[in-house]
XYZ file of C-alpha atoms in Angstrom:
233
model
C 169.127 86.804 162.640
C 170.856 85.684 159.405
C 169.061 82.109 158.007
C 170.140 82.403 154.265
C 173.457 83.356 152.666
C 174.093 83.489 148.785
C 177.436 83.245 146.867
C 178.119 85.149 143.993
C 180.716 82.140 141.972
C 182.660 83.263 139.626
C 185.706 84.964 141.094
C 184.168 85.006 144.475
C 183.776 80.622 144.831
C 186.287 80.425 142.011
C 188.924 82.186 139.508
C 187.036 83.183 136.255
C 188.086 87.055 135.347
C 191.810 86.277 134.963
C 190.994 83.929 132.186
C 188.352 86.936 130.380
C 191.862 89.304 131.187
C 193.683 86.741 128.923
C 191.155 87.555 126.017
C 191.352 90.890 126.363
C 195.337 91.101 126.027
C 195.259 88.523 122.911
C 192.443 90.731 121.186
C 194.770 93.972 122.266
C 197.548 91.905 120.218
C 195.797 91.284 117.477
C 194.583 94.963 116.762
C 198.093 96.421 117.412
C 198.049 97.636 114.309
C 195.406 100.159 114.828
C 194.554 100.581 118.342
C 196.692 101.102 122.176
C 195.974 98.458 123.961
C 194.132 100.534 125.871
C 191.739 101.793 123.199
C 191.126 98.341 122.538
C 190.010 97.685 126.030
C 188.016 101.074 125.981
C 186.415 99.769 122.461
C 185.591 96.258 123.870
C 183.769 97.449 127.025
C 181.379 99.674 124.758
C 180.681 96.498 122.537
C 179.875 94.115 125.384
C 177.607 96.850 127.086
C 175.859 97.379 123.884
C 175.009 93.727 123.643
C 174.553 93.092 127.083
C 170.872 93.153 126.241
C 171.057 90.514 123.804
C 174.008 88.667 124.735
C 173.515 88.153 128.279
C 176.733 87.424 130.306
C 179.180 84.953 129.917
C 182.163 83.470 127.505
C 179.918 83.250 124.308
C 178.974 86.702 124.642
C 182.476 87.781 125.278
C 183.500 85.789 122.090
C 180.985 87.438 119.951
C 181.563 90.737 121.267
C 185.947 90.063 120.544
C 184.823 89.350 117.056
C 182.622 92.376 116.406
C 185.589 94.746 118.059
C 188.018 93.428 115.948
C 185.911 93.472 112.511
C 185.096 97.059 113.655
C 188.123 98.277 114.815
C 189.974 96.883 111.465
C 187.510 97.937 109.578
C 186.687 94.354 107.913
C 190.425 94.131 107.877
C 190.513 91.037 110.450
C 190.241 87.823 108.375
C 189.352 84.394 109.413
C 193.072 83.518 110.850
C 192.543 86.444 113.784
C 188.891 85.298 114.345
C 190.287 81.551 115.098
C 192.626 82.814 117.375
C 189.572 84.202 119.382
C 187.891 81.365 119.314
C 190.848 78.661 119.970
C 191.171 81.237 123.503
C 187.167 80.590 124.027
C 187.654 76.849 123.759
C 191.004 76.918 125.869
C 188.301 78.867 128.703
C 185.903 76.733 128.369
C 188.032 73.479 128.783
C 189.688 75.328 132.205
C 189.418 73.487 135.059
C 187.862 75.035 138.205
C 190.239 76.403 140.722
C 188.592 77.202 143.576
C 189.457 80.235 145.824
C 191.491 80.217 149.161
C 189.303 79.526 152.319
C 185.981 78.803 150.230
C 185.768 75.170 150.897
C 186.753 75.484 154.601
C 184.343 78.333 154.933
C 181.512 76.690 153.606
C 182.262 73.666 156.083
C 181.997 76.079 158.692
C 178.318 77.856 157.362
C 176.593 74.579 156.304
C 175.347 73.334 159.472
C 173.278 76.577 160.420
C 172.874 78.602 157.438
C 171.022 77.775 153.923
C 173.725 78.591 151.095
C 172.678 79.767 148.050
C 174.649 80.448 145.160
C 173.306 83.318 142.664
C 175.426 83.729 139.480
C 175.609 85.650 136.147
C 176.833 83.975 133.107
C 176.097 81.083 130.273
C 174.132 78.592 131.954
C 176.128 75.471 130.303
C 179.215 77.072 131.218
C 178.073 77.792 135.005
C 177.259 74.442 135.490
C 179.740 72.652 134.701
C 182.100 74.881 136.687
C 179.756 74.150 139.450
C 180.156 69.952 138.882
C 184.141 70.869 138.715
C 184.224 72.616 141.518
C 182.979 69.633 144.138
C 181.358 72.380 145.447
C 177.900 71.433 144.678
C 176.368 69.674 148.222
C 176.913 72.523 149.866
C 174.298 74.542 148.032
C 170.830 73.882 148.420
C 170.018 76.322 145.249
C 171.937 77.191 142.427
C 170.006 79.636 140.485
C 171.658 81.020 137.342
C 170.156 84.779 136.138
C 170.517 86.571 133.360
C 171.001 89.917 135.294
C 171.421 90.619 139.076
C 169.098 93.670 139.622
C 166.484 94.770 142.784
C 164.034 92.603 140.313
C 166.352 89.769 140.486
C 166.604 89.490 144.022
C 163.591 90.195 145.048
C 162.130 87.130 142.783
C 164.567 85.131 144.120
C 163.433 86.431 147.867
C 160.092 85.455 147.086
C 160.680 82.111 145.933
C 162.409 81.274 148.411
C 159.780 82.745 151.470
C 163.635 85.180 152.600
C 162.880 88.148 154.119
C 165.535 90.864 153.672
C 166.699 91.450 156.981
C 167.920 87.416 157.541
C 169.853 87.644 153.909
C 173.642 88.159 153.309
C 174.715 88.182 149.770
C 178.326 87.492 149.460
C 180.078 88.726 146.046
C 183.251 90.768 144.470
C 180.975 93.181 142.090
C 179.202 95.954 144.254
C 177.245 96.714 141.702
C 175.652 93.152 140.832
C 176.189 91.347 144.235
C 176.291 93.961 146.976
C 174.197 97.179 146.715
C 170.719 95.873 144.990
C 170.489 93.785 148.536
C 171.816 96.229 150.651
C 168.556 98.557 148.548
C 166.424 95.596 149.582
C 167.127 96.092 153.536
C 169.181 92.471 152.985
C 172.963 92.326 153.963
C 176.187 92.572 151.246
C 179.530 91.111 152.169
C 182.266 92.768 149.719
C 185.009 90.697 149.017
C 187.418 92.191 146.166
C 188.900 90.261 143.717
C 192.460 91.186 142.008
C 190.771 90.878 138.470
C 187.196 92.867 138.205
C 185.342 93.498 134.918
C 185.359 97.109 134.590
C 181.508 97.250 134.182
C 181.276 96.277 137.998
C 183.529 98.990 138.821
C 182.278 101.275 141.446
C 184.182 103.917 142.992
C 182.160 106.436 144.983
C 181.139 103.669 147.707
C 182.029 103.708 151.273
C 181.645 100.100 153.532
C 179.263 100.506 156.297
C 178.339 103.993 155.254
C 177.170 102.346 152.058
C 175.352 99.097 154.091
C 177.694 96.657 153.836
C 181.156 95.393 154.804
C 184.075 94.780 153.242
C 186.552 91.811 153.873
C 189.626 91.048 152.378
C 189.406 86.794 152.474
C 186.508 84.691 152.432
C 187.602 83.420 155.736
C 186.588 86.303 157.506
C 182.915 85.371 156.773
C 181.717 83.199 159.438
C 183.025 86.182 161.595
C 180.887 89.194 159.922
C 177.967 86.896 159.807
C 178.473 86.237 163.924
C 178.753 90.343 164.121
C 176.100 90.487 162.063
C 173.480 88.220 164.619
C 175.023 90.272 167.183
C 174.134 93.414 166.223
């Protein structure tokens, strides 16, 4: 019997990736000159993975890793006026107001009276919060836990904290990789929801729904539905 459900937030409780797709086009303009805009893409993926381990996740990662691209892609040609347009773009994110997703406030309505949400995120703590305070979504949550990386490890210290076993958790997210199949490893539940923008680090391809351990809907809400089928089963 499901007890505990946990949201992934950004782009599954609210838009976030369309404003990182933004940054990625204005970096692609500004190193027309010597990249496609698809080499560009290709070259700013490789820098954020490489820094992933000191970075983190989150805009001021993304910002740094824009500004190494560029100085490396130019070859110390970019100057101070293309580095201020990155960062004038990672001020405009940052002052974004939260725009929550179709169905997720009438869903949650719906969940709060026999379930304990959760909400397990990635990102820049600061930045995570505040979208959280914009959202108004905040008193539906009885945790709001902000990691550094969503791994087996991360979940299962979460699990623990919070006395879960695996079988009565559903983790709801748009990233297989980082929301769905590290739960689905630890005999918990993933609901796949896909989002029209997706980082192309969470991209997996080679994954089947059901076959895989966990389903795949196409609005949030459908969720009080697979969570019913779910207890039924």
């Amino acid at each position: 019997m499901i007890r505990w459900i946990a949201f992934d937030a950004d782009d599954t409780l609210w838009e976030n990736e369309k404003y990182y797709h933004t940054g990625q086009v204005k970096l692609a303009e500004l190193l027309s000159d010597y990249l496609t805009y698809d080499e560009v893409q290709a070259e700013l993926l490789k820098t954020e993975t490489d820094n992933m381990p000191w970075y983190g996740y989150g805009i001021k990662a993304f910002g740094l890793s824009m500004i190494e691209t560029a100085i490396r892609v130019s070859k110390g040609a970019v100057g101070s006026k293309e580095v201020a347009v990155i960062l004038d773009h990672l001020r405009n994110m940052l002052e974004q107001q939260t725009q929550v997703l179709p169905g997720v406030l009438e869903t949650l309505e719906m969940l709060k009276h026999d379930y304990h949400l959760l909400v397990i995120t990635k990102g820049d703590i600061l930045d995570q919060e505040r979208k959280l305070s914009l959202s108004g979504l905040q008193d539906y949550f009885m945790a709001y836990d902000v990691v550094s990386d969503k791994k087996d490890d991360t979940y299962k210290q979460i699990l623990s904290r919070y006395s879960i076993e695996p079988s009565q958790f559903v983790m709801v997210g748009n990233s297989l990789r980082s929301d769905i199949l590290p739960v689905v490893k630890l005999g918990g539940h993933g609901v796949y929801i896909p989002h029209h923008f997706t980082w192309e680090h969470e991209v997996i391809n080679d994954v089947t729904p059901h076959q895989d351990g966990f389903i795949q809907i196409e609005k949030m809400q459908e969720l009080p539905e697979v969570i019913q089928q779910i207890n039924n089963r």
